[in-house]
Amino acid sequence: MPGSNENARLSTLIDEESLQARVRELGAQIREEYGDEPITCIGVLKGSFLFMADLVRAIGGPVRCEFLGGSRNHRGTRSTGILRITHDLKKSIEGQNCLLIEDIVDTGLTMEYLMRMLKVRNPTSIKIASLLDKPSNRKVEVDIDYVGFTIPDEFVVGYGLDLQDFYRNLPYIAVYHP
Ligand code: PRP
């Protein structure tokens, strides 16, 4: 469990002000592109919860909020891309414009799996917004429509991203130095 001296292991990568400014920018861009259309925002738990909370407010207008939970942390699945769905959508997305919201796209396996899973539910459209993009570690190609920041190959925490479930509540993104 991180104690106070653990903070020495953190160095700021994206500060709070830059994060918030970029999220506002993305929100305005998304709303502009969708016009007055309702957008079904689908947050991928747990990492996306802070980004999603800020992004939906920045998007404004008619927005629905749904959540998907997945886990690849159980034995044997981390590298295969098979995701255990721990929380499914509560409502149908048929005929809706959907925006899948992630904190980070790393190997791309999570997004590839979720996109395949959601496309068969017949949404009108489905796009991806990810706060962070770490392309250096990609295993499958993923087309990310809205990217907050492209980051180097570092282990990052904060603003939803965790180390053993801690650090999600940092209001900024930090590199964790083990
Ligand atoms: C993280 C992150 C993405 C996924 C990205 O989730 O939130 O969902 O990994 O990695 P990928 O591109 O290699 O698939 P994690 O499984 O750590 O769960 P969490 O969101 O609950 O922290």
mmCIF file of C-alpha atoms and ligand atoms in Angstrom:
data_model
loop_
_atom_site.group_PDB
_atom_site.id
_atom_site.type_symbol
_atom_site.label_atom_id
_atom_site.label_comp_id
_atom_site.label_asym_id
_atom_site.label_seq_id
_atom_site.Cartn_x
_atom_site.Cartn_y
_atom_site.Cartn_z
ATOM 1 C CA MET A 1 0.000 0.000 0.000
ATOM 2 C CA PRO A 2 1.473 3.390 -0.930
ATOM 3 C CA GLY A 3 2.508 5.468 2.084
ATOM 4 C CA SER A 4 3.670 9.072 2.137
ATOM 5 C CA ASN A 5 7.276 8.209 1.191
ATOM 6 C CA GLU A 6 5.948 6.337 -1.845
ATOM 7 C CA ASN A 7 5.200 9.710 -3.421
ATOM 8 C CA ALA A 8 8.939 10.005 -4.087
ATOM 9 C CA ARG A 9 8.383 7.312 -6.695
ATOM 10 C CA LEU A 10 6.025 9.539 -8.658
ATOM 11 C CA SER A 11 6.958 12.180 -11.186
ATOM 12 C CA THR A 12 4.340 14.313 -12.875
ATOM 13 C CA LEU A 13 3.846 13.555 -16.562
ATOM 14 C CA ILE A 14 0.674 15.582 -17.236
ATOM 15 C CA ASP A 15 -0.334 18.157 -14.656
ATOM 16 C CA GLU A 16 -3.890 18.828 -13.564
ATOM 17 C CA GLU A 17 -4.260 22.062 -15.506
ATOM 18 C CA SER A 18 -3.111 20.516 -18.804
ATOM 19 C CA LEU A 19 -5.350 17.507 -18.247
ATOM 20 C CA GLN A 20 -8.426 19.597 -17.596
ATOM 21 C CA ALA A 21 -7.714 21.903 -20.551
ATOM 22 C CA ARG A 22 -7.321 18.950 -22.927
ATOM 23 C CA VAL A 23 -10.492 17.254 -21.663
ATOM 24 C CA ARG A 24 -12.459 20.481 -22.236
ATOM 25 C CA GLU A 25 -11.014 20.699 -25.749
ATOM 26 C CA LEU A 26 -11.943 17.090 -26.541
ATOM 27 C CA GLY A 27 -15.455 17.600 -25.178
ATOM 28 C CA ALA A 28 -16.019 20.659 -27.351
ATOM 29 C CA GLN A 29 -14.660 18.842 -30.422
ATOM 30 C CA ILE A 30 -16.907 15.839 -29.818
ATOM 31 C CA ARG A 31 -20.045 17.929 -29.307
ATOM 32 C CA GLU A 32 -19.274 19.945 -32.412
ATOM 33 C CA GLU A 33 -18.924 16.767 -34.484
ATOM 34 C CA TYR A 34 -22.168 15.208 -33.213
ATOM 35 C CA GLY A 35 -24.210 18.413 -33.339
ATOM 36 C CA ASP A 36 -27.409 18.061 -31.274
ATOM 37 C CA GLU A 37 -27.415 14.250 -31.536
ATOM 38 C CA PRO A 38 -27.627 12.234 -28.330
ATOM 39 C CA ILE A 39 -24.388 10.421 -27.511
ATOM 40 C CA THR A 40 -24.302 7.225 -25.476
ATOM 41 C CA CYS A 41 -21.059 7.444 -23.515
ATOM 42 C CA ILE A 42 -19.797 4.057 -22.367
ATOM 43 C CA GLY A 43 -17.120 4.163 -19.686
ATOM 44 C CA VAL A 44 -14.805 1.178 -19.321
ATOM 45 C CA LEU A 45 -14.383 0.468 -15.596
ATOM 46 C CA LYS A 46 -12.591 1.124 -13.548
ATOM 47 C CA GLY A 47 -9.881 3.294 -15.058
ATOM 48 C CA SER A 48 -12.084 5.642 -17.064
ATOM 49 C CA PHE A 49 -14.297 6.900 -14.249
ATOM 50 C CA LEU A 50 -12.617 10.287 -13.683
ATOM 51 C CA PHE A 51 -11.984 10.994 -17.364
ATOM 52 C CA MET A 52 -15.562 10.072 -18.176
ATOM 53 C CA ALA A 53 -16.961 12.276 -15.396
ATOM 54 C CA ASP A 54 -15.085 15.292 -16.738
ATOM 55 C CA LEU A 55 -15.541 14.444 -20.416
ATOM 56 C CA VAL A 56 -19.350 14.081 -20.337
ATOM 57 C CA ARG A 57 -19.599 17.490 -18.665
ATOM 58 C CA ALA A 58 -17.321 18.973 -21.313
ATOM 59 C CA ILE A 59 -19.373 17.377 -24.106
ATOM 60 C CA GLY A 60 -22.625 18.792 -22.763
ATOM 61 C CA GLY A 61 -25.981 18.429 -24.532
ATOM 62 C CA PRO A 62 -27.860 15.125 -24.729
ATOM 63 C CA VAL A 63 -25.653 12.397 -23.261
ATOM 64 C CA ARG A 64 -26.480 8.955 -21.859
ATOM 65 C CA CYS A 65 -24.027 7.268 -19.483
ATOM 66 C CA GLU A 66 -23.416 3.533 -19.473
ATOM 67 C CA PHE A 67 -20.613 1.445 -18.021
ATOM 68 C CA LEU A 68 -18.790 -1.716 -19.003
ATOM 69 C CA GLY A 69 -16.535 -3.605 -16.666
ATOM 70 C CA GLY A 70 -13.913 -6.010 -17.856
ATOM 71 C CA SER A 71 -11.009 -7.808 -16.333
ATOM 72 C CA ARG A 72 -7.992 -9.373 -17.949
ATOM 73 C CA ASN A 73 -6.161 -9.682 -14.668
ATOM 74 C CA HIS A 74 -7.156 -13.246 -13.943
ATOM 75 C CA ARG A 75 -4.719 -16.000 -14.710
ATOM 76 C CA GLY A 76 -3.941 -16.770 -18.319
ATOM 77 C CA THR A 77 -5.890 -13.981 -19.948
ATOM 78 C CA ARG A 78 -3.663 -10.907 -19.634
ATOM 79 C CA SER A 79 -1.933 -11.542 -22.948
ATOM 80 C CA THR A 80 -4.668 -13.293 -24.901
ATOM 81 C CA GLY A 81 -7.130 -10.439 -25.153
ATOM 82 C CA ILE A 82 -9.928 -12.505 -23.682
ATOM 83 C CA LEU A 83 -11.829 -10.264 -21.346
ATOM 84 C CA ARG A 84 -14.094 -11.359 -18.527
ATOM 85 C CA ILE A 85 -17.078 -9.017 -18.546
ATOM 86 C CA THR A 86 -17.738 -8.075 -14.928
ATOM 87 C CA HIS A 87 -20.413 -5.487 -15.648
ATOM 88 C CA ASP A 88 -22.441 -5.302 -18.844
ATOM 89 C CA LEU A 89 -24.454 -2.386 -20.245
ATOM 90 C CA LYS A 90 -27.817 -1.944 -18.572
ATOM 91 C CA LYS A 91 -29.628 -0.897 -21.740
ATOM 92 C CA SER A 92 -29.685 -1.650 -25.448
ATOM 93 C CA ILE A 93 -27.481 0.525 -27.651
ATOM 94 C CA GLU A 94 -29.277 -0.381 -30.870
ATOM 95 C CA GLY A 95 -29.672 2.654 -33.124
ATOM 96 C CA GLN A 96 -27.558 4.886 -30.882
ATOM 97 C CA ASN A 97 -24.369 6.845 -31.460
ATOM 98 C CA CYS A 98 -21.930 5.382 -28.949
ATOM 99 C CA LEU A 99 -18.660 6.680 -27.601
ATOM 100 C CA LEU A 100 -16.481 4.157 -25.797
ATOM 101 C CA ILE A 101 -14.432 5.956 -23.154
ATOM 102 C CA GLU A 102 -11.074 4.591 -21.950
ATOM 103 C CA ASP A 103 -8.313 5.915 -19.743
ATOM 104 C CA ILE A 104 -5.529 4.262 -21.755
ATOM 105 C CA VAL A 105 -5.020 2.143 -24.845
ATOM 106 C CA ASP A 106 -1.894 0.070 -24.310
ATOM 107 C CA THR A 107 -1.739 -3.277 -26.166
ATOM 108 C CA GLY A 108 -5.119 -2.463 -27.699
ATOM 109 C CA LEU A 109 -6.514 -5.885 -26.762
ATOM 110 C CA THR A 110 -9.237 -4.499 -24.477
ATOM 111 C CA MET A 111 -10.536 -2.057 -27.065
ATOM 112 C CA GLU A 112 -10.429 -4.622 -29.862
ATOM 113 C CA TYR A 113 -12.465 -7.053 -27.783
ATOM 114 C CA LEU A 114 -15.012 -4.476 -26.629
ATOM 115 C CA MET A 115 -15.496 -3.007 -30.101
ATOM 116 C CA ARG A 116 -16.219 -6.463 -31.499
ATOM 117 C CA MET A 117 -18.614 -7.168 -28.659
ATOM 118 C CA LEU A 118 -20.513 -3.891 -29.056
ATOM 119 C CA LYS A 119 -20.698 -3.750 -32.861
ATOM 120 C CA VAL A 120 -22.946 -6.821 -32.988
ATOM 121 C CA ARG A 121 -25.481 -4.959 -30.824
ATOM 122 C CA ASN A 122 -26.244 -2.714 -33.810
ATOM 123 C CA PRO A 123 -25.398 0.799 -32.649
ATOM 124 C CA THR A 124 -25.717 3.448 -35.381
ATOM 125 C CA SER A 125 -22.070 4.341 -34.816
ATOM 126 C CA ILE A 126 -19.351 3.613 -32.329
ATOM 127 C CA LYS A 127 -16.214 5.639 -31.701
ATOM 128 C CA ILE A 128 -13.412 5.543 -29.168
ATOM 129 C CA ALA A 129 -12.148 8.319 -26.894
ATOM 130 C CA SER A 130 -9.043 7.527 -24.865
ATOM 131 C CA LEU A 131 -7.342 9.960 -22.542
ATOM 132 C CA LEU A 132 -3.970 8.298 -23.102
ATOM 133 C CA ASP A 133 -2.487 6.426 -26.011
ATOM 134 C CA LYS A 134 0.659 4.327 -25.462
ATOM 135 C CA PRO A 135 1.422 3.131 -29.004
ATOM 136 C CA SER A 136 4.813 1.573 -28.157
ATOM 137 C CA ASN A 137 3.183 -1.507 -26.671
ATOM 138 C CA ARG A 138 0.462 -2.132 -29.251
ATOM 139 C CA LYS A 139 -0.343 -5.761 -30.162
ATOM 140 C CA VAL A 140 -3.388 -5.110 -32.345
ATOM 141 C CA GLU A 141 -4.314 -2.101 -34.430
ATOM 142 C CA VAL A 142 -6.938 0.141 -32.854
ATOM 143 C CA ASP A 143 -8.453 3.181 -34.467
ATOM 144 C CA ILE A 144 -8.799 5.750 -31.667
ATOM 145 C CA ASP A 145 -11.038 8.629 -32.748
ATOM 146 C CA TYR A 146 -10.237 11.018 -29.896
ATOM 147 C CA VAL A 147 -6.890 10.924 -28.068
ATOM 148 C CA GLY A 148 -6.035 13.181 -25.132
ATOM 149 C CA PHE A 149 -2.291 12.590 -24.997
ATOM 150 C CA THR A 150 0.166 10.195 -26.613
ATOM 151 C CA ILE A 151 2.594 9.030 -23.958
ATOM 152 C CA PRO A 152 5.971 7.243 -23.910
ATOM 153 C CA ASP A 153 6.479 3.658 -22.725
ATOM 154 C CA GLU A 154 6.220 4.351 -18.982
ATOM 155 C CA PHE A 155 4.047 2.956 -16.210
ATOM 156 C CA VAL A 156 1.593 5.725 -15.416
ATOM 157 C CA VAL A 157 -0.848 6.220 -12.557
ATOM 158 C CA GLY A 158 -3.387 8.816 -11.521
ATOM 159 C CA TYR A 159 -6.654 10.283 -12.801
ATOM 160 C CA GLY A 160 -8.231 6.831 -12.821
ATOM 161 C CA LEU A 161 -5.127 4.756 -13.571
ATOM 162 C CA ASP A 162 -3.913 2.524 -10.791
ATOM 163 C CA LEU A 163 -1.103 0.562 -9.262
ATOM 164 C CA GLN A 164 -2.714 -2.323 -7.379
ATOM 165 C CA ASP A 165 -5.869 -0.219 -7.212
ATOM 166 C CA PHE A 166 -4.170 2.772 -5.555
ATOM 167 C CA TYR A 167 -3.355 6.204 -7.015
ATOM 168 C CA ARG A 168 -6.580 6.418 -9.053
ATOM 169 C CA ASN A 169 -7.523 9.532 -7.050
ATOM 170 C CA LEU A 170 -4.481 11.611 -8.055
ATOM 171 C CA PRO A 171 -5.787 14.608 -10.022
ATOM 172 C CA TYR A 172 -2.832 14.371 -12.448
ATOM 173 C CA ILE A 173 -0.966 11.692 -14.415
ATOM 174 C CA ALA A 174 2.355 10.557 -12.974
ATOM 175 C CA VAL A 175 5.059 8.120 -13.986
ATOM 176 C CA TYR A 176 5.609 5.479 -11.294
ATOM 177 C CA HIS A 177 9.285 4.611 -10.786
ATOM 178 C CA PRO A 178 9.531 1.199 -9.106
HETATM 179 C C1 PRP B 1 -6.464 -0.989 -18.141
HETATM 180 C C2 PRP B 1 -7.080 0.223 -18.808
HETATM 181 C C3 PRP B 1 -7.668 -0.331 -20.073
HETATM 182 C C4 PRP B 1 -6.741 -1.477 -20.410
HETATM 183 C C5 PRP B 1 -5.818 -1.048 -21.496
HETATM 184 O O1 PRP B 1 -7.450 -1.668 -17.445
HETATM 185 O O2 PRP B 1 -8.068 0.827 -18.007
HETATM 186 O O3 PRP B 1 -8.988 -0.815 -19.897
HETATM 187 O O4 PRP B 1 -5.975 -1.781 -19.226
HETATM 188 O O5 PRP B 1 -4.863 -2.034 -21.755
HETATM 189 P P1 PRP B 1 -4.753 -2.804 -23.146
HETATM 190 O O6 PRP B 1 -4.798 -1.799 -24.253
HETATM 191 O O7 PRP B 1 -3.407 -3.470 -23.008
HETATM 192 O O8 PRP B 1 -5.864 -3.806 -23.239
HETATM 193 P P2 PRP B 1 -7.167 -2.733 -16.288
HETATM 194 O O9 PRP B 1 -7.337 -4.118 -16.842
HETATM 195 O O10 PRP B 1 -5.864 -2.419 -15.617
HETATM 196 O O11 PRP B 1 -8.388 -2.488 -15.285
HETATM 197 P P3 PRP B 1 -8.846 -1.151 -14.533
HETATM 198 O O12 PRP B 1 -9.384 -0.193 -15.573
HETATM 199 O O13 PRP B 1 -9.904 -1.629 -13.608
HETATM 200 O O14 PRP B 1 -7.649 -0.576 -13.819
#
